[in-house]
């Protein structure tokens, strides 16, 4: 009995020892795991803090670039130096910073980066990685080559100063595009509307086809001589033709504004640039939507081509409708509420409604660029009349400021991207072919269409105007934003690199040569855009009375309808609806007519009607205005005269 008890107690002691050892091991394991987790959290927090500091430093670089650009612009304006515009200056500063970041600053290499191989049939958008029992989520950023970043020092640091392309589309482009539509001088725009639409729609399509076809010939030759090392199909060439057809003559137009160049030349160039941005982006989307049946997606298929044309028309129509509807809604809200009593709220609503147009169109599968352009034009034509005086000044100044900052930010980033972007494909033969194709594509746009337009015009578009329009076809923010949006393939990378060089050349060379070009082409300067001169200089240098222009009946009908019904319905301006609607609609007319409309009935003044009216004509007409020239001596005497900044 005693021996059994002793043996039992001995077994218990052994069990306690084993249990103690197991608990000690478990406690040590838990401690190690807790310590590892704590270290991982510390490393993660430290990495997040370092990323925050790096992001702040990157943004500070661009703010300093903009600050330096503004100070230099003031110096140039003070010294009246017009050979380099602020956008070209911003690009130069961006280039200098890019050189410093690429070759002058060396950061620490991240030793925590690990490359593992895993065979998968698809590319999942999200990966969950199990690291010692802890799951970490990783998102797909894009395809990389095996050698990406290995031959470039400080590749990680350069990646951090490379922004997501969606930032350009959703944040930087909307204020630029809206400002273009909101600041449009409608009277000169509508006077030249037929010509502007022809250049913007037909001309951009011609330019796209010419550039794409010529470039495809260059690509075929490069393949024959072994100068191209990846796939480059005809659709890629057409895509390049579409994005590079988007003109952005911001440099030229700024000089035009400062010198007060002939208002009709300004209207033709500005109107074309506003609308052809929209056409170019929808053309590029239609080309991407081209998918023939079968395995080969790069063969000609009539049904696929018709589908692309349908996509173009559908996207443009939907975007146009969304932009106009949003502008009309804003106009109705500002008319039938008393927001004008609170200018801050009124300006805030105007801003949010205008910006939401872009996002609404993108969310619905349309194109925000087109929507926001026509929203801006609708807001300027209707909503602006309902705003208080304080809100009118605020909205104009707000979007002018946003346009200035966003545009210069993009051009600074262009210069920086030349050195910070790690996947450039510079092919000298392709770049040479691209320059030749762009030049011939612009010529095929301007000269043949001007000839056809002059056949139906009593007042011709002079050859000097055509040469200036040809010379002023600069490429800028839109071409860059479209090119950088997709750089996943060899063809897209080569397209982006070539687009960047074309933008540099046109902004620096063509933009810098604008003033000498105006003098050489005998273009009128010092023209008051608020007055219509009854005397129009003739081609031979003599002055003649303005010729009565041919009226376009669709525009006359539209103006009459707008004058009688739309403006009174959407604004406080115009004759009251009680005087224009039939007597049976009296109750509805009284409901839709505000007290402000009755108060301003006697002294109502329709600026658009008066300024679109023909000389000596009693009825308003939308027409193509006379395009005229003057002699060299007359032009030279005014070219370097006093300049007045645009309002």
mmCIF file of N, CA and C in Angstrom, residues 464-533:
data_model
loop_
_atom_site.group_PDB
_atom_site.id
_atom_site.type_symbol
_atom_site.label_atom_id
_atom_site.label_comp_id
_atom_site.label_asym_id
_atom_site.label_seq_id
_atom_site.Cartn_x
_atom_site.Cartn_y
_atom_site.Cartn_z
ATOM 1 N N UNK A 464 -3.080 84.154 -94.283
ATOM 2 C CA UNK A 464 -2.256 84.439 -93.104
ATOM 3 C C UNK A 464 -2.888 83.852 -91.838
ATOM 4 N N UNK A 465 -4.224 83.874 -91.749
ATOM 5 C CA UNK A 465 -4.900 83.231 -90.628
ATOM 6 C C UNK A 465 -4.642 81.725 -90.644
ATOM 7 N N UNK A 466 -4.694 81.145 -91.828
ATOM 8 C CA UNK A 466 -4.474 79.704 -91.943
ATOM 9 C C UNK A 466 -3.057 79.330 -91.509
ATOM 10 N N UNK A 467 -2.075 80.127 -91.903
ATOM 11 C CA UNK A 467 -0.697 79.833 -91.528
ATOM 12 C C UNK A 467 -0.518 79.937 -90.010
ATOM 13 N N UNK A 468 -1.132 80.951 -89.394
ATOM 14 C CA UNK A 468 -1.021 81.102 -87.938
ATOM 15 C C UNK A 468 -1.717 79.940 -87.231
ATOM 16 N N UNK A 469 -2.875 79.507 -87.720
ATOM 17 C CA UNK A 469 -3.565 78.361 -87.124
ATOM 18 C C UNK A 469 -2.745 77.089 -87.273
ATOM 19 N N UNK A 470 -2.088 76.947 -88.406
ATOM 20 C CA UNK A 470 -1.211 75.798 -88.623
ATOM 21 C C UNK A 470 -0.044 75.831 -87.636
ATOM 22 N N UNK A 471 0.536 76.994 -87.471
ATOM 23 C CA UNK A 471 1.701 77.160 -86.602
ATOM 24 C C UNK A 471 1.329 77.020 -85.126
ATOM 25 N N UNK A 472 0.084 77.355 -84.793
ATOM 26 C CA UNK A 472 -0.336 77.417 -83.394
ATOM 27 C C UNK A 472 -0.955 76.124 -82.894
ATOM 28 N N UNK A 473 -0.840 75.055 -83.623
ATOM 29 C CA UNK A 473 -1.432 73.786 -83.193
ATOM 30 C C UNK A 473 -0.579 73.083 -82.158
ATOM 31 N N UNK A 474 -0.387 73.730 -81.001
ATOM 32 C CA UNK A 474 0.445 73.172 -79.940
ATOM 33 C C UNK A 474 -0.252 71.987 -79.276
ATOM 34 N N UNK A 475 0.552 71.101 -78.729
ATOM 35 C CA UNK A 475 0.026 69.989 -77.933
ATOM 36 C C UNK A 475 0.358 70.249 -76.469
ATOM 37 N N UNK A 476 -0.530 69.772 -75.577
ATOM 38 C CA UNK A 476 -0.316 70.114 -74.176
ATOM 39 C C UNK A 476 -0.916 69.129 -73.205
ATOM 40 N N UNK A 477 -1.708 69.653 -72.249
ATOM 41 C CA UNK A 477 -2.160 68.878 -71.094
ATOM 42 C C UNK A 477 -3.013 67.676 -71.496
ATOM 43 N N UNK A 478 -3.930 67.837 -72.448
ATOM 44 C CA UNK A 478 -4.816 66.739 -72.803
ATOM 45 C C UNK A 478 -4.055 65.594 -73.456
ATOM 46 N N UNK A 479 -3.155 65.901 -74.400
ATOM 47 C CA UNK A 479 -2.366 64.852 -75.041
ATOM 48 C C UNK A 479 -1.519 64.114 -74.008
ATOM 49 N N UNK A 480 -0.927 64.860 -73.091
ATOM 50 C CA UNK A 480 -0.100 64.242 -72.046
ATOM 51 C C UNK A 480 -0.951 63.349 -71.144
ATOM 52 N N UNK A 481 -2.101 63.839 -70.700
ATOM 53 C CA UNK A 481 -2.951 63.069 -69.789
ATOM 54 C C UNK A 481 -3.465 61.798 -70.449
ATOM 55 N N UNK A 482 -3.815 61.862 -71.726
ATOM 56 C CA UNK A 482 -4.285 60.667 -72.431
ATOM 57 C C UNK A 482 -3.157 59.665 -72.628
ATOM 58 N N UNK A 483 -1.946 60.157 -72.884
ATOM 59 C CA UNK A 483 -0.822 59.258 -73.144
ATOM 60 C C UNK A 483 -0.355 58.559 -71.876
ATOM 61 N N UNK A 484 -0.343 59.276 -70.743
ATOM 62 C CA UNK A 484 0.179 58.687 -69.508
ATOM 63 C C UNK A 484 -0.845 57.787 -68.827
ATOM 64 N N UNK A 485 -2.074 57.820 -69.297
ATOM 65 C CA UNK A 485 -3.125 57.027 -68.638
ATOM 66 C C UNK A 485 -2.884 55.531 -68.776
ATOM 67 N N UNK A 486 -2.219 55.107 -69.847
ATOM 68 C CA UNK A 486 -1.946 53.683 -70.052
ATOM 69 C C UNK A 486 -0.538 53.536 -70.624
ATOM 70 N N UNK A 487 0.385 53.042 -69.809
ATOM 71 C CA UNK A 487 1.762 52.791 -70.264
ATOM 72 C C UNK A 487 2.151 51.345 -69.980
ATOM 73 N N UNK A 488 1.190 50.438 -70.130
ATOM 74 C CA UNK A 488 1.424 49.041 -69.759
ATOM 75 C C UNK A 488 2.108 48.239 -70.859
ATOM 76 N N UNK A 489 2.030 48.669 -72.112
ATOM 77 C CA UNK A 489 2.611 47.899 -73.215
ATOM 78 C C UNK A 489 3.746 48.684 -73.874
ATOM 79 N N UNK A 490 4.479 47.968 -74.700
ATOM 80 C CA UNK A 490 5.593 48.576 -75.428
ATOM 81 C C UNK A 490 5.109 49.722 -76.311
ATOM 82 N N UNK A 491 4.011 49.504 -77.012
ATOM 83 C CA UNK A 491 3.486 50.540 -77.913
ATOM 84 C C UNK A 491 3.038 51.767 -77.128
ATOM 85 N N UNK A 492 2.380 51.565 -75.984
ATOM 86 C CA UNK A 492 1.902 52.702 -75.191
ATOM 87 C C UNK A 492 3.073 53.488 -74.593
ATOM 88 N N UNK A 493 4.136 52.794 -74.214
ATOM 89 C CA UNK A 493 5.289 53.490 -73.647
ATOM 90 C C UNK A 493 6.003 54.316 -74.712
ATOM 91 N N UNK A 494 6.108 53.758 -75.900
ATOM 92 C CA UNK A 494 6.719 54.518 -76.985
ATOM 93 C C UNK A 494 5.844 55.711 -77.357
ATOM 94 N N UNK A 495 4.539 55.520 -77.326
ATOM 95 C CA UNK A 495 3.606 56.614 -77.603
ATOM 96 C C UNK A 495 3.757 57.728 -76.572
ATOM 97 N N UNK A 496 3.837 57.362 -75.294
ATOM 98 C CA UNK A 496 3.968 58.367 -74.241
ATOM 99 C C UNK A 496 5.271 59.149 -74.366
ATOM 100 N N UNK A 497 6.372 58.460 -74.598
ATOM 101 C CA UNK A 497 7.671 59.134 -74.700
ATOM 102 C C UNK A 497 7.694 60.093 -75.882
ATOM 103 N N UNK A 498 7.151 59.677 -77.015
ATOM 104 C CA UNK A 498 7.125 60.545 -78.195
ATOM 105 C C UNK A 498 6.192 61.733 -77.984
ATOM 106 N N UNK A 499 5.040 61.504 -77.341
ATOM 107 C CA UNK A 499 4.108 62.598 -77.045
ATOM 108 C C UNK A 499 4.772 63.653 -76.170
ATOM 109 N N UNK A 500 5.537 63.204 -75.199
ATOM 110 C CA UNK A 500 6.218 64.129 -74.300
ATOM 111 C C UNK A 500 7.173 65.042 -75.073
ATOM 112 N N UNK A 501 7.937 64.474 -75.992
ATOM 113 C CA UNK A 501 8.879 65.277 -76.775
ATOM 114 C C UNK A 501 8.150 66.241 -77.712
ATOM 115 N N UNK A 502 7.035 65.812 -78.286
ATOM 116 C CA UNK A 502 6.263 66.686 -79.179
ATOM 117 C C UNK A 502 5.700 67.871 -78.396
ATOM 118 N N UNK A 503 5.214 67.615 -77.177
ATOM 119 C CA UNK A 503 4.706 68.711 -76.338
ATOM 120 C C UNK A 503 5.821 69.699 -76.031
ATOM 121 N N UNK A 504 6.995 69.190 -75.665
ATOM 122 C CA UNK A 504 8.126 70.079 -75.389
ATOM 123 C C UNK A 504 8.444 70.961 -76.594
ATOM 124 N N UNK A 505 8.534 70.357 -77.754
ATOM 125 C CA UNK A 505 8.923 71.095 -78.955
ATOM 126 C C UNK A 505 7.893 72.162 -79.312
ATOM 127 N N UNK A 506 6.607 71.797 -79.314
ATOM 128 C CA UNK A 506 5.586 72.753 -79.746
ATOM 129 C C UNK A 506 5.438 73.904 -78.750
ATOM 130 N N UNK A 507 5.556 73.608 -77.443
ATOM 131 C CA UNK A 507 5.417 74.678 -76.452
ATOM 132 C C UNK A 507 6.599 75.629 -76.520
ATOM 133 N N UNK A 508 7.797 75.094 -76.627
ATOM 134 C CA UNK A 508 8.986 75.951 -76.621
ATOM 135 C C UNK A 508 9.207 76.662 -77.951
ATOM 136 N N UNK A 509 9.158 75.898 -79.042
ATOM 137 C CA UNK A 509 9.501 76.470 -80.347
ATOM 138 C C UNK A 509 8.317 77.239 -80.938
ATOM 139 N N UNK A 510 7.176 76.574 -81.070
ATOM 140 C CA UNK A 510 6.013 77.240 -81.669
ATOM 141 C C UNK A 510 5.465 78.328 -80.746
ATOM 142 N N UNK A 511 5.386 78.031 -79.443
ATOM 143 C CA UNK A 511 4.903 79.050 -78.518
ATOM 144 C C UNK A 511 5.834 80.243 -78.435
ATOM 145 N N UNK A 512 7.137 79.975 -78.414
ATOM 146 C CA UNK A 512 8.091 81.069 -78.352
ATOM 147 C C UNK A 512 8.155 81.896 -79.621
ATOM 148 N N UNK A 513 7.782 81.307 -80.747
ATOM 149 C CA UNK A 513 7.833 82.035 -82.018
ATOM 150 C C UNK A 513 6.534 82.700 -82.413
ATOM 151 N N UNK A 514 5.591 82.781 -81.483
ATOM 152 C CA UNK A 514 4.278 83.348 -81.817
ATOM 153 C C UNK A 514 4.360 84.821 -82.185
ATOM 154 N N UNK A 515 5.047 85.609 -81.389
ATOM 155 C CA UNK A 515 5.115 87.048 -81.654
ATOM 156 C C UNK A 515 5.776 87.355 -83.000
ATOM 157 N N UNK A 516 6.938 86.780 -83.321
ATOM 158 C CA UNK A 516 7.499 87.011 -84.661
ATOM 159 C C UNK A 516 6.579 86.523 -85.780
ATOM 160 N N UNK A 517 5.853 85.423 -85.507
ATOM 161 C CA UNK A 517 4.941 84.896 -86.526
ATOM 162 C C UNK A 517 3.802 85.877 -86.797
ATOM 163 N N UNK A 518 3.256 86.495 -85.764
ATOM 164 C CA UNK A 518 2.190 87.478 -85.945
ATOM 165 C C UNK A 518 2.676 88.656 -86.778
ATOM 166 N N UNK A 519 3.881 89.106 -86.503
ATOM 167 C CA UNK A 519 4.431 90.230 -87.261
ATOM 168 C C UNK A 519 4.660 89.847 -88.714
ATOM 169 N N UNK A 520 5.180 88.640 -88.934
ATOM 170 C CA UNK A 520 5.484 88.202 -90.297
ATOM 171 C C UNK A 520 4.218 87.994 -91.122
ATOM 172 N N UNK A 521 3.137 87.563 -90.454
ATOM 173 C CA UNK A 521 1.896 87.256 -91.163
ATOM 174 C C UNK A 521 0.918 88.428 -91.197
ATOM 175 N N UNK A 522 1.348 89.607 -90.740
ATOM 176 C CA UNK A 522 0.513 90.809 -90.834
ATOM 177 C C UNK A 522 -0.836 90.661 -90.122
ATOM 178 N N UNK A 523 -0.807 90.129 -88.913
ATOM 179 C CA UNK A 523 -2.038 89.934 -88.148
ATOM 180 C C UNK A 523 -2.319 91.187 -87.323
ATOM 181 N N UNK A 524 -3.582 91.643 -87.355
ATOM 182 C CA UNK A 524 -3.974 92.823 -86.584
ATOM 183 C C UNK A 524 -3.800 92.586 -85.092
ATOM 184 N N UNK A 525 -3.278 93.591 -84.393
ATOM 185 C CA UNK A 525 -3.193 93.548 -82.939
ATOM 186 C C UNK A 525 -3.781 94.840 -82.395
ATOM 187 N N UNK A 526 -3.959 94.899 -81.069
ATOM 188 C CA UNK A 526 -4.558 96.080 -80.466
ATOM 189 C C UNK A 526 -6.025 96.216 -80.769
ATOM 190 N N UNK A 527 -6.714 95.094 -81.014
ATOM 191 C CA UNK A 527 -8.135 95.116 -81.374
ATOM 192 C C UNK A 527 -8.977 95.057 -80.106
ATOM 193 N N UNK A 528 -9.956 95.943 -80.001
ATOM 194 C CA UNK A 528 -10.868 95.948 -78.860
ATOM 195 C C UNK A 528 -11.932 94.893 -79.090
ATOM 196 N N UNK A 529 -11.916 93.852 -78.264
ATOM 197 C CA UNK A 529 -12.856 92.741 -78.455
ATOM 198 C C UNK A 529 -14.285 93.108 -78.099
ATOM 199 N N UNK A 530 -14.495 94.237 -77.433
ATOM 200 C CA UNK A 530 -15.845 94.635 -77.033
ATOM 201 C C UNK A 530 -16.539 95.510 -78.063
ATOM 202 N N UNK A 531 -15.848 95.794 -79.160
ATOM 203 C CA UNK A 531 -16.438 96.641 -80.177
ATOM 204 C C UNK A 531 -16.311 95.971 -81.533
ATOM 205 N N UNK A 532 -17.263 96.207 -82.380
ATOM 206 C CA UNK A 532 -17.228 95.732 -83.752
ATOM 207 C C UNK A 532 -16.962 96.919 -84.646
ATOM 208 N N UNK A 533 -15.854 96.871 -85.339
ATOM 209 C CA UNK A 533 -15.486 97.989 -86.194
ATOM 210 C C UNK A 533 -16.275 97.955 -87.485
#
